[in-house]
Coordinates of C-alpha atoms in Angstrom, one line a residue:
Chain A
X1 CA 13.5 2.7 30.0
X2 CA 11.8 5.6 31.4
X3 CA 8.6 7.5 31.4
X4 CA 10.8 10.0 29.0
X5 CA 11.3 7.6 26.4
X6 CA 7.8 6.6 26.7
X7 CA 6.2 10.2 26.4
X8 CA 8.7 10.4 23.1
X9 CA 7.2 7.4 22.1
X10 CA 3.7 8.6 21.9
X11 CA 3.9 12.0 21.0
X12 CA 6.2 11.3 17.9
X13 CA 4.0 8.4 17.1
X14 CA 0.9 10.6 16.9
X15 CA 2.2 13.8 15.7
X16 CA 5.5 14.5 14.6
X17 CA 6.3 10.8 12.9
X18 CA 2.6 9.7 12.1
X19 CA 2.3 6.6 10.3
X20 CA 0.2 8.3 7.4
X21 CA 1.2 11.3 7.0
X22 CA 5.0 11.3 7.8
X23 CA 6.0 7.4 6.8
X24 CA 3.5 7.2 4.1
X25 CA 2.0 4.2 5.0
X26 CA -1.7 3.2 4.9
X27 CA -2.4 5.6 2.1
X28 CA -5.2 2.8 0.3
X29 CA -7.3 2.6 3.7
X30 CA -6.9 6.7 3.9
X31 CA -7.9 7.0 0.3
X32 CA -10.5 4.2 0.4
X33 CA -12.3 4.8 4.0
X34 CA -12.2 8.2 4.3
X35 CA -15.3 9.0 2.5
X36 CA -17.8 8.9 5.7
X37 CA -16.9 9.8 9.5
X38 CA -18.8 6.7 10.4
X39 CA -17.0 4.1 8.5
X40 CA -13.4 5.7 9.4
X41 CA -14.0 6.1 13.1
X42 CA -14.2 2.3 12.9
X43 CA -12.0 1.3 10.4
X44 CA -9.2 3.1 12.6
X45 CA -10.4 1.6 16.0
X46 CA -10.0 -2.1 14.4
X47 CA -6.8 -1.2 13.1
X48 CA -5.5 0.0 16.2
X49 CA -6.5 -3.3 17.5
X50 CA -4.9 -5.2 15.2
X51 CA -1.5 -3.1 15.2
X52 CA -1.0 -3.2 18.6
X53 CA -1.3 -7.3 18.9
X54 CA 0.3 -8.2 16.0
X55 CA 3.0 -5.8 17.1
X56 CA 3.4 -7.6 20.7
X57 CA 3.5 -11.1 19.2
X58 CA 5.9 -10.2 16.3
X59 CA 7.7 -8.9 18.8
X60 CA 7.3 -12.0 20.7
X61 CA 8.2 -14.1 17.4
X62 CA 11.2 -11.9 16.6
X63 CA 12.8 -13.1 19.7
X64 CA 12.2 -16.6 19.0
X65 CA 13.4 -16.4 15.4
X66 CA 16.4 -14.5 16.4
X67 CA 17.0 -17.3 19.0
X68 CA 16.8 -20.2 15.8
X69 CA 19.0 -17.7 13.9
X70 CA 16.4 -18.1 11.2
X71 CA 15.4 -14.5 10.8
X72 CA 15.2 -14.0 7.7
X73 CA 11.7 -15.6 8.3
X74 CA 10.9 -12.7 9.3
X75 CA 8.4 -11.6 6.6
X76 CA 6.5 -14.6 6.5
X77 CA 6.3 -15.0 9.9
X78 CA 4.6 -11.8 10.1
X79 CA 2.2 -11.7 7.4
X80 CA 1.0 -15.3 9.0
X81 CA 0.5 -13.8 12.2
X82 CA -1.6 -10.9 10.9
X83 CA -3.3 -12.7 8.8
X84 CA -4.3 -15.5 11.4
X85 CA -5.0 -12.5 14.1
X86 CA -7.8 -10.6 11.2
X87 CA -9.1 -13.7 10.9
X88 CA -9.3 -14.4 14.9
X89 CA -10.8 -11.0 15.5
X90 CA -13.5 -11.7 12.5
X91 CA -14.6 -14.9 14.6
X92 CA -14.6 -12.9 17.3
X93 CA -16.3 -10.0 16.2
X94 CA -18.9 -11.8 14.7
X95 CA -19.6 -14.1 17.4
X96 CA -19.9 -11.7 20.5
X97 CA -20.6 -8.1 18.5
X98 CA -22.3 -8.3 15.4
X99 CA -23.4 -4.6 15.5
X100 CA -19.8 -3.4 15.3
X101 CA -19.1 -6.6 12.4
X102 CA -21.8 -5.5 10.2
X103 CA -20.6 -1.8 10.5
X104 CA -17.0 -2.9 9.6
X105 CA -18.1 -5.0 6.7
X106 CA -15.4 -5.5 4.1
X107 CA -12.5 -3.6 5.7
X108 CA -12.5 -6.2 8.5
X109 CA -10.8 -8.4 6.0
X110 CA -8.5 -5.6 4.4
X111 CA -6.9 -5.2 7.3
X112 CA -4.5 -7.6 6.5
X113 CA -3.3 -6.3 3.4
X114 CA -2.9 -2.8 5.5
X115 CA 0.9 -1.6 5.2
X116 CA 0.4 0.5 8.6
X117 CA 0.3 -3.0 10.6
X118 CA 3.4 -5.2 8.6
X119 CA 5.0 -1.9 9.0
X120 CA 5.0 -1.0 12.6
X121 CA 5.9 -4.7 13.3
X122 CA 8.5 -4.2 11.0
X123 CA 9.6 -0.7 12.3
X124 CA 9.7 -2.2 16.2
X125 CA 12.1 -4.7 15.3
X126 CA 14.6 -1.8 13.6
X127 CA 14.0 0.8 16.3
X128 CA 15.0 -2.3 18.8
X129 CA 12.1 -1.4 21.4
X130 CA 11.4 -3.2 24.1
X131 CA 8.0 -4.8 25.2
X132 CA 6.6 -2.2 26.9
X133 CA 7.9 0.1 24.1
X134 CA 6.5 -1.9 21.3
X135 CA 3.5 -2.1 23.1
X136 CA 2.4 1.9 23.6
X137 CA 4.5 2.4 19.9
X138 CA 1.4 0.2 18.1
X139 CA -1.2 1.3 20.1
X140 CA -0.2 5.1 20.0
X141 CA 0.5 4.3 15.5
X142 CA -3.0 3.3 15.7
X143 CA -4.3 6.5 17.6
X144 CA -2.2 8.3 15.2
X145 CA -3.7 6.8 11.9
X146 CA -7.6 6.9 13.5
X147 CA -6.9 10.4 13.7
X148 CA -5.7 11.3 10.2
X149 CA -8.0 9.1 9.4
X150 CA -11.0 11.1 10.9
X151 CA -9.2 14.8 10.1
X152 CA -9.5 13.1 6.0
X153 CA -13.2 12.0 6.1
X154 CA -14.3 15.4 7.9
X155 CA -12.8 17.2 4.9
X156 CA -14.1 15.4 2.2
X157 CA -17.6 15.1 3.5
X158 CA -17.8 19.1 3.2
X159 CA -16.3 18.8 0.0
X160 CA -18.8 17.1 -1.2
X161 CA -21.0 19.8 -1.8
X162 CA -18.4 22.0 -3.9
X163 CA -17.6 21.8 -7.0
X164 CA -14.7 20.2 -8.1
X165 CA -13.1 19.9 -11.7
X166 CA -13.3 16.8 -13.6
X167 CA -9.8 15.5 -13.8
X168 CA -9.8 16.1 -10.0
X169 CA -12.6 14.4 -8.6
X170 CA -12.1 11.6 -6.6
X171 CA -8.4 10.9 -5.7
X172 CA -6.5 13.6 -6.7
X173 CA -8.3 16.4 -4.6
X174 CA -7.5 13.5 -1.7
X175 CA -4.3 13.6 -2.4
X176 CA -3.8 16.8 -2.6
X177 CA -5.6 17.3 0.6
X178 CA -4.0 14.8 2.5
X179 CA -0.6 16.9 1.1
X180 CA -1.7 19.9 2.6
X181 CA -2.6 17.7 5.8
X182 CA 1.0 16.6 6.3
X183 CA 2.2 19.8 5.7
X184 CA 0.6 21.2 8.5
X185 CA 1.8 17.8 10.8
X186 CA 5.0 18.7 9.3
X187 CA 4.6 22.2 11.1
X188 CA 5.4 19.8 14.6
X189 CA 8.3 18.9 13.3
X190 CA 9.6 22.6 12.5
X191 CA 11.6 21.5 9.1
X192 CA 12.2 24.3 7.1
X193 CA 10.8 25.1 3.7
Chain B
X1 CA -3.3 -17.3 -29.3
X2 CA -6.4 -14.8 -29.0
X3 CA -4.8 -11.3 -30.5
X4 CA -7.2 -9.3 -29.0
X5 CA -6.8 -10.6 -25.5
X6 CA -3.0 -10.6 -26.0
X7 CA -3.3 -7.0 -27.0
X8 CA -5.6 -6.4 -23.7
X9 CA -3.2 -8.0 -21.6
X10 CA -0.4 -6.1 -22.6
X11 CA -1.7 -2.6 -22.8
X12 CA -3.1 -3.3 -19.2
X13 CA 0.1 -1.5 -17.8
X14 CA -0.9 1.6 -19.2
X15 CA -5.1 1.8 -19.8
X16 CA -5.4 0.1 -16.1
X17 CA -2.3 1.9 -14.9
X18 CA -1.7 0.8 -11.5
X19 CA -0.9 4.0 -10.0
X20 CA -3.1 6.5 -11.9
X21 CA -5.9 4.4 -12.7
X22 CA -6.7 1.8 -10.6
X23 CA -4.6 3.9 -7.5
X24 CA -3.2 0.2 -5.6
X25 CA 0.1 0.8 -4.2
X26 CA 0.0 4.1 -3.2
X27 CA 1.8 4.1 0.0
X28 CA 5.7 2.7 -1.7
X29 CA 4.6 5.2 -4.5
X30 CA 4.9 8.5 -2.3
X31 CA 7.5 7.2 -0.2
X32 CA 10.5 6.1 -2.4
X33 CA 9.8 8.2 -5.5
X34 CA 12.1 11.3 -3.9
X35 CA 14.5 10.4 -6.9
X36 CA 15.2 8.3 -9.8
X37 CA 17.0 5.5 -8.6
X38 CA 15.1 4.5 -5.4
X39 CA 11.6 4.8 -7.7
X40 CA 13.3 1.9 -10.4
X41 CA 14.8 0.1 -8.3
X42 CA 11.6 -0.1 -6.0
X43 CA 9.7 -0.6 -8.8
X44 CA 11.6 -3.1 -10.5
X45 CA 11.9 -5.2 -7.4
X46 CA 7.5 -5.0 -7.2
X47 CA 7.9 -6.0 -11.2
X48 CA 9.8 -9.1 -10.2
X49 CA 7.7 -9.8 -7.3
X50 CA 4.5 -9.3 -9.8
X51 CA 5.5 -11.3 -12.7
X52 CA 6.7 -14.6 -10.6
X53 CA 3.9 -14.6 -8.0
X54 CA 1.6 -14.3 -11.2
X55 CA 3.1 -17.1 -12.9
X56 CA 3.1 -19.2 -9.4
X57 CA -0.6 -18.5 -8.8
X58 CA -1.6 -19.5 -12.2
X59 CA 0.4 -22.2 -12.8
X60 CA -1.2 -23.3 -8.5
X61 CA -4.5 -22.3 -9.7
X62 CA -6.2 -25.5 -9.9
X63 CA -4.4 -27.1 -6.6
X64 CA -5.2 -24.2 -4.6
X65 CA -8.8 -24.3 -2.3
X66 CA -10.8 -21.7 -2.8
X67 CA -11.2 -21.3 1.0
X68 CA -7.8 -20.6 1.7
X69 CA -7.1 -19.1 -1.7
X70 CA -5.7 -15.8 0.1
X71 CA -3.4 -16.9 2.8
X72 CA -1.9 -19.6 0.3
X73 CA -1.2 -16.5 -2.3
X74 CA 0.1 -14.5 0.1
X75 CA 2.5 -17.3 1.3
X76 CA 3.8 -17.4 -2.0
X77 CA 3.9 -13.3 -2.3
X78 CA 6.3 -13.3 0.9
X79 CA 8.2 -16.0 -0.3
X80 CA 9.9 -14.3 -3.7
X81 CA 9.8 -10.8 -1.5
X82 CA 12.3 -12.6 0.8
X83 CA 14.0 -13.4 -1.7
X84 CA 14.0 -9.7 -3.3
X85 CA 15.2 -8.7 -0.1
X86 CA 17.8 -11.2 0.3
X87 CA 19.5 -10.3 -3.1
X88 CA 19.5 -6.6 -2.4
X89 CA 21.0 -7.5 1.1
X90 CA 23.8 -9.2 -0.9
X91 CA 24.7 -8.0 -4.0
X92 CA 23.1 -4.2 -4.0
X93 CA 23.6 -3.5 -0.3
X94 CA 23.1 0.7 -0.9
X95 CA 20.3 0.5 -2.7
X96 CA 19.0 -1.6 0.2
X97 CA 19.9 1.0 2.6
X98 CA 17.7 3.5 0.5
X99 CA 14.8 1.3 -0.3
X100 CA 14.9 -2.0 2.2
X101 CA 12.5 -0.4 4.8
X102 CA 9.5 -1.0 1.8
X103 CA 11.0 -4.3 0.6
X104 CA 9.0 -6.0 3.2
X105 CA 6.1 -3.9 2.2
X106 CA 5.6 -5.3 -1.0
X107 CA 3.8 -8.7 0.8
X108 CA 1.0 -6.2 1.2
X109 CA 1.4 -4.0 -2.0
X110 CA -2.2 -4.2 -3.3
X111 CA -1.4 -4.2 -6.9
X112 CA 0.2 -7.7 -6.0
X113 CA -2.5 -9.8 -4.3
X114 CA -4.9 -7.5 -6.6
X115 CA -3.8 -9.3 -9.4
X116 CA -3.6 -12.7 -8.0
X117 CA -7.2 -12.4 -7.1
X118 CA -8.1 -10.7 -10.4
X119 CA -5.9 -12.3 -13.2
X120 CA -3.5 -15.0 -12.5
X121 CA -6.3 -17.1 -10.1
X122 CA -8.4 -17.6 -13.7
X123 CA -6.1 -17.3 -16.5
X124 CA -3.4 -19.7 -18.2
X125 CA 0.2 -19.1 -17.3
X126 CA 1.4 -17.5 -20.8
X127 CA -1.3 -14.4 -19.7
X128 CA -0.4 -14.5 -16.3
X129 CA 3.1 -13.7 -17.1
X130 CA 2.6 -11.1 -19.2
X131 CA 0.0 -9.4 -17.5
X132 CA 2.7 -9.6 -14.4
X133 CA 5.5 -8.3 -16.8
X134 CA 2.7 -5.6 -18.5
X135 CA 1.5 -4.1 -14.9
X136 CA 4.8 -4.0 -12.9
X137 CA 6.4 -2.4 -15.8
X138 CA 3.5 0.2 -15.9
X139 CA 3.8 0.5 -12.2
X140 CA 7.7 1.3 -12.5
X141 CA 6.9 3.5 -15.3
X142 CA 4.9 5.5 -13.3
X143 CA 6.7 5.7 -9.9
X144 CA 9.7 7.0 -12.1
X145 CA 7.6 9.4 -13.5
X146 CA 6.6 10.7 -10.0
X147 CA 10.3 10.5 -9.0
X148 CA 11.9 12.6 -11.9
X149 CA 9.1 14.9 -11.5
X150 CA 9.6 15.7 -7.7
X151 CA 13.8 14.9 -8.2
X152 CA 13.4 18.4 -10.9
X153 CA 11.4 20.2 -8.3
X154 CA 13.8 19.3 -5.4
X155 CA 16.2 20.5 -7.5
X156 CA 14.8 23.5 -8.7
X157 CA 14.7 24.4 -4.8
X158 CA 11.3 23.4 -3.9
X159 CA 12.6 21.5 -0.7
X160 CA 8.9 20.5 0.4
X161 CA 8.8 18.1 -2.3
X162 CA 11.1 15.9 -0.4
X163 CA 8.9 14.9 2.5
X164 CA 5.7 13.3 2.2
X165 CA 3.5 16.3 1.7
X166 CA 5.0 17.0 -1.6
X167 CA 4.9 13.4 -2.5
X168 CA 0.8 13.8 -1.5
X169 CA 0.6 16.9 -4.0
X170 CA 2.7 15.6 -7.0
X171 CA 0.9 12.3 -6.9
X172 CA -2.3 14.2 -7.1
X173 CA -1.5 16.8 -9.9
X174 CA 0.1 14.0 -11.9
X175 CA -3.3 12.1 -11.0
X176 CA -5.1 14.7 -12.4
X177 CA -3.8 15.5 -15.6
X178 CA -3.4 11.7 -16.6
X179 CA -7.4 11.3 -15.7
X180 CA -7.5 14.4 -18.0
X181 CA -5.5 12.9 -21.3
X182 CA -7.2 9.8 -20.7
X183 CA -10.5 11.3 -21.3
X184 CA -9.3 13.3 -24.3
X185 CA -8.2 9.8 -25.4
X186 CA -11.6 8.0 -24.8
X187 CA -13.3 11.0 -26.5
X188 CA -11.1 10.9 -29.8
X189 CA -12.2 7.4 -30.1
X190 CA -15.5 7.8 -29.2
X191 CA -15.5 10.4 -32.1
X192 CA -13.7 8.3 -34.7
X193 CA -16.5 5.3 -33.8
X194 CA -18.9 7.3 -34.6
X195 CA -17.5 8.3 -37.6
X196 CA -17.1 4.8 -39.1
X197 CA -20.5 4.2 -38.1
X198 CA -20.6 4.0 -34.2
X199 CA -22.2 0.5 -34.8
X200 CA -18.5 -0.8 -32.6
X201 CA -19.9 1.6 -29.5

């Protein structure tokens, strides 16, 4: 454990391994709330949230199920916790900040079915962090996916106003673009062509 | 049994293609479809997943709350992914290797609690099950579409098209030109309506 590790942590988290863009997770929310700047500045700071929570108390949960020798809970385990923790911070959200709840709307809920946040639990358990690790992995992941998140919806408000063919409109020109987005991320990495 | 409903069901695969059409599932699509045998076996293993949480839902549909409709279905979604996973573990342990990091995954595959919520919560078993059967076959249909595609381009020395950015693009041309022959599709009917009368439009 070392600030090294740490700073590897981050930077690959955000840049050269980013959750979207590299591990191809969380392509529905990047396809579905990228339309307006608004909507995916918040839909990435609640899934930040959540991925860095759920990630600490899998973590947590991991232990203990590892202890029982019953891990093979695992998946269940998980999904329980995130479920119970979108659930928490709807309660919550609605109770003390209903500005930011109405603003979320729908994708509060959706959360759950997210792949980013079963998968960096998932991935903190395989890469054997420790807590501090797991802690700065899920909250950096969730920097990392707000960010592609915002790069997407900053494109396809200017595209807007163009033109596009018929077959194309809608998802595939996202696609595409979000291809050409991790091809420049893959530029951090330096793989060759 | 109602043909036309039967007929409905089973062509869902294909007119309400998962992938190209109703675009749920996205994120196991681009990342294991870099060849052949990780796209079936991937897709396969959501089929199996699809068809029995379909047929559990359906046959739960009356038992289950509505309040708590969603975390019961997804309890019964992890349960047969577990199980997935636990049979690859065993008996295909290199396929598991390949493909076991989006085993897990498939809990929160859309295309799975989308049809819980969508079909199997309000229709009979028989449709359940087939609907199950008709989608995850369309959905491994398509991801081995995606894979031989980008496998030939890999091949052909195109080595972008093994990371994710080429998996972004292919998706999207393939997108494309499927939205394209569908709406040659709809239009040829459309025209042949209207030439029998166009009363049925």
């Amino acid at each position: 454990m070392s600030i090294a590790s740490i700073i590897t942590i981050v930077i690959s988290a955000i840049l050269t391994d980013n959750i979207v863009l590299s591990k191809t997770l969380g392509i529905c929310p990047l396809l579905g709330t990228s339309k307006k700047t608004d909507s995916a500045v918040g839909m990435g700071l609640a899934v930040t949230f959540v991925i860095t929570v759920s990630s600490v108390v899998c973590y947590g949960l991991f232990k203990l199920l590892d202890f029982w020798n019953i891990t093979y809970l695992q998946t269940i385990v998980f999904i329980l916790v995130i479920a119970s923790l979108v659930q928490l911070l709807d309660i919550v959200l609605k109770r003390f900040s209903p500005t930011l709840y109405n603003s979320l709307g729908i994708y509060l809920a959706l959360i759950t079915t997210n792949c980013t946040v079963l998968g960096s639990a998932n991935m903190v358990i395989d890469y054997g962090y420790n807590l501090l690790e797991t802690f700065v992995f899920g909250f950096f992941t969730g920097i990392g996916f707000t960010m592609v998140l915002i790069l997407m919806s900053g494109i396809r408000e200017k595209l807007n106003r163009t033109h596009i063919p018929k077959p194309f409109a809608g998802f595939p020109i996202a696609l595409i673009i979000a291809g050409i987005l991790a091809m420049a991320f893959g530029g951090f990495t330096g793989f060759a062509f | 049994m109602d043909m036309k409903k039967f007929k409905e069901t089973a062509l869902g695969g294909v007119l309400n293609n998962p992938v190209f059409v109703l675009v749920l599932g996205m994120c196991p699509t681009i990342g294991m479809s870099t060849n052949v045998t990780n796209a079936l076996g991937l897709g396969l293993a959501t089929a199996f997943v699809l068809v029995f949480s379909n047929v559990f839902i359906s046959l739960l549909r009356r038992v289950i709350p509505d309040k708590v409709r969603l975390p019961s279905y997804i309890i019964i979604i992890a349960t047969f992914v577990t199980l997935v996973k636990m049979f690859l573990e065993k008996f295909l342990p290199s396929l598991n290797v390949a493909i076991g990091r989006f085993i897990p995954l498939i809990v929160v595959n859309c295309i799975i609690l989308g049809r819980a919520e969508a079909f199997a919560s309000k229709n009979s078993v028989g449709y359940a099950a087939l609907d199950g059967l008709s989608m995850g076959l369309g959905f491994t249909c398509s991801l081995v579409i995606l894979g031989g595609v980008r496998m030939l381009l890999i091949m052909a020395g195109f080595e972008v098209f093994k990371t994710a950015a080429g998996g972004f693009i292919t998706l999207g041309l393939l997108m494309a030109l499927f939205n394209y022959l569908l709406g040659i599709y709809r239009n040829s009917r459309k025209a042949k309506l209207l030439l029998n009368g166009g009363d049925a439009l």
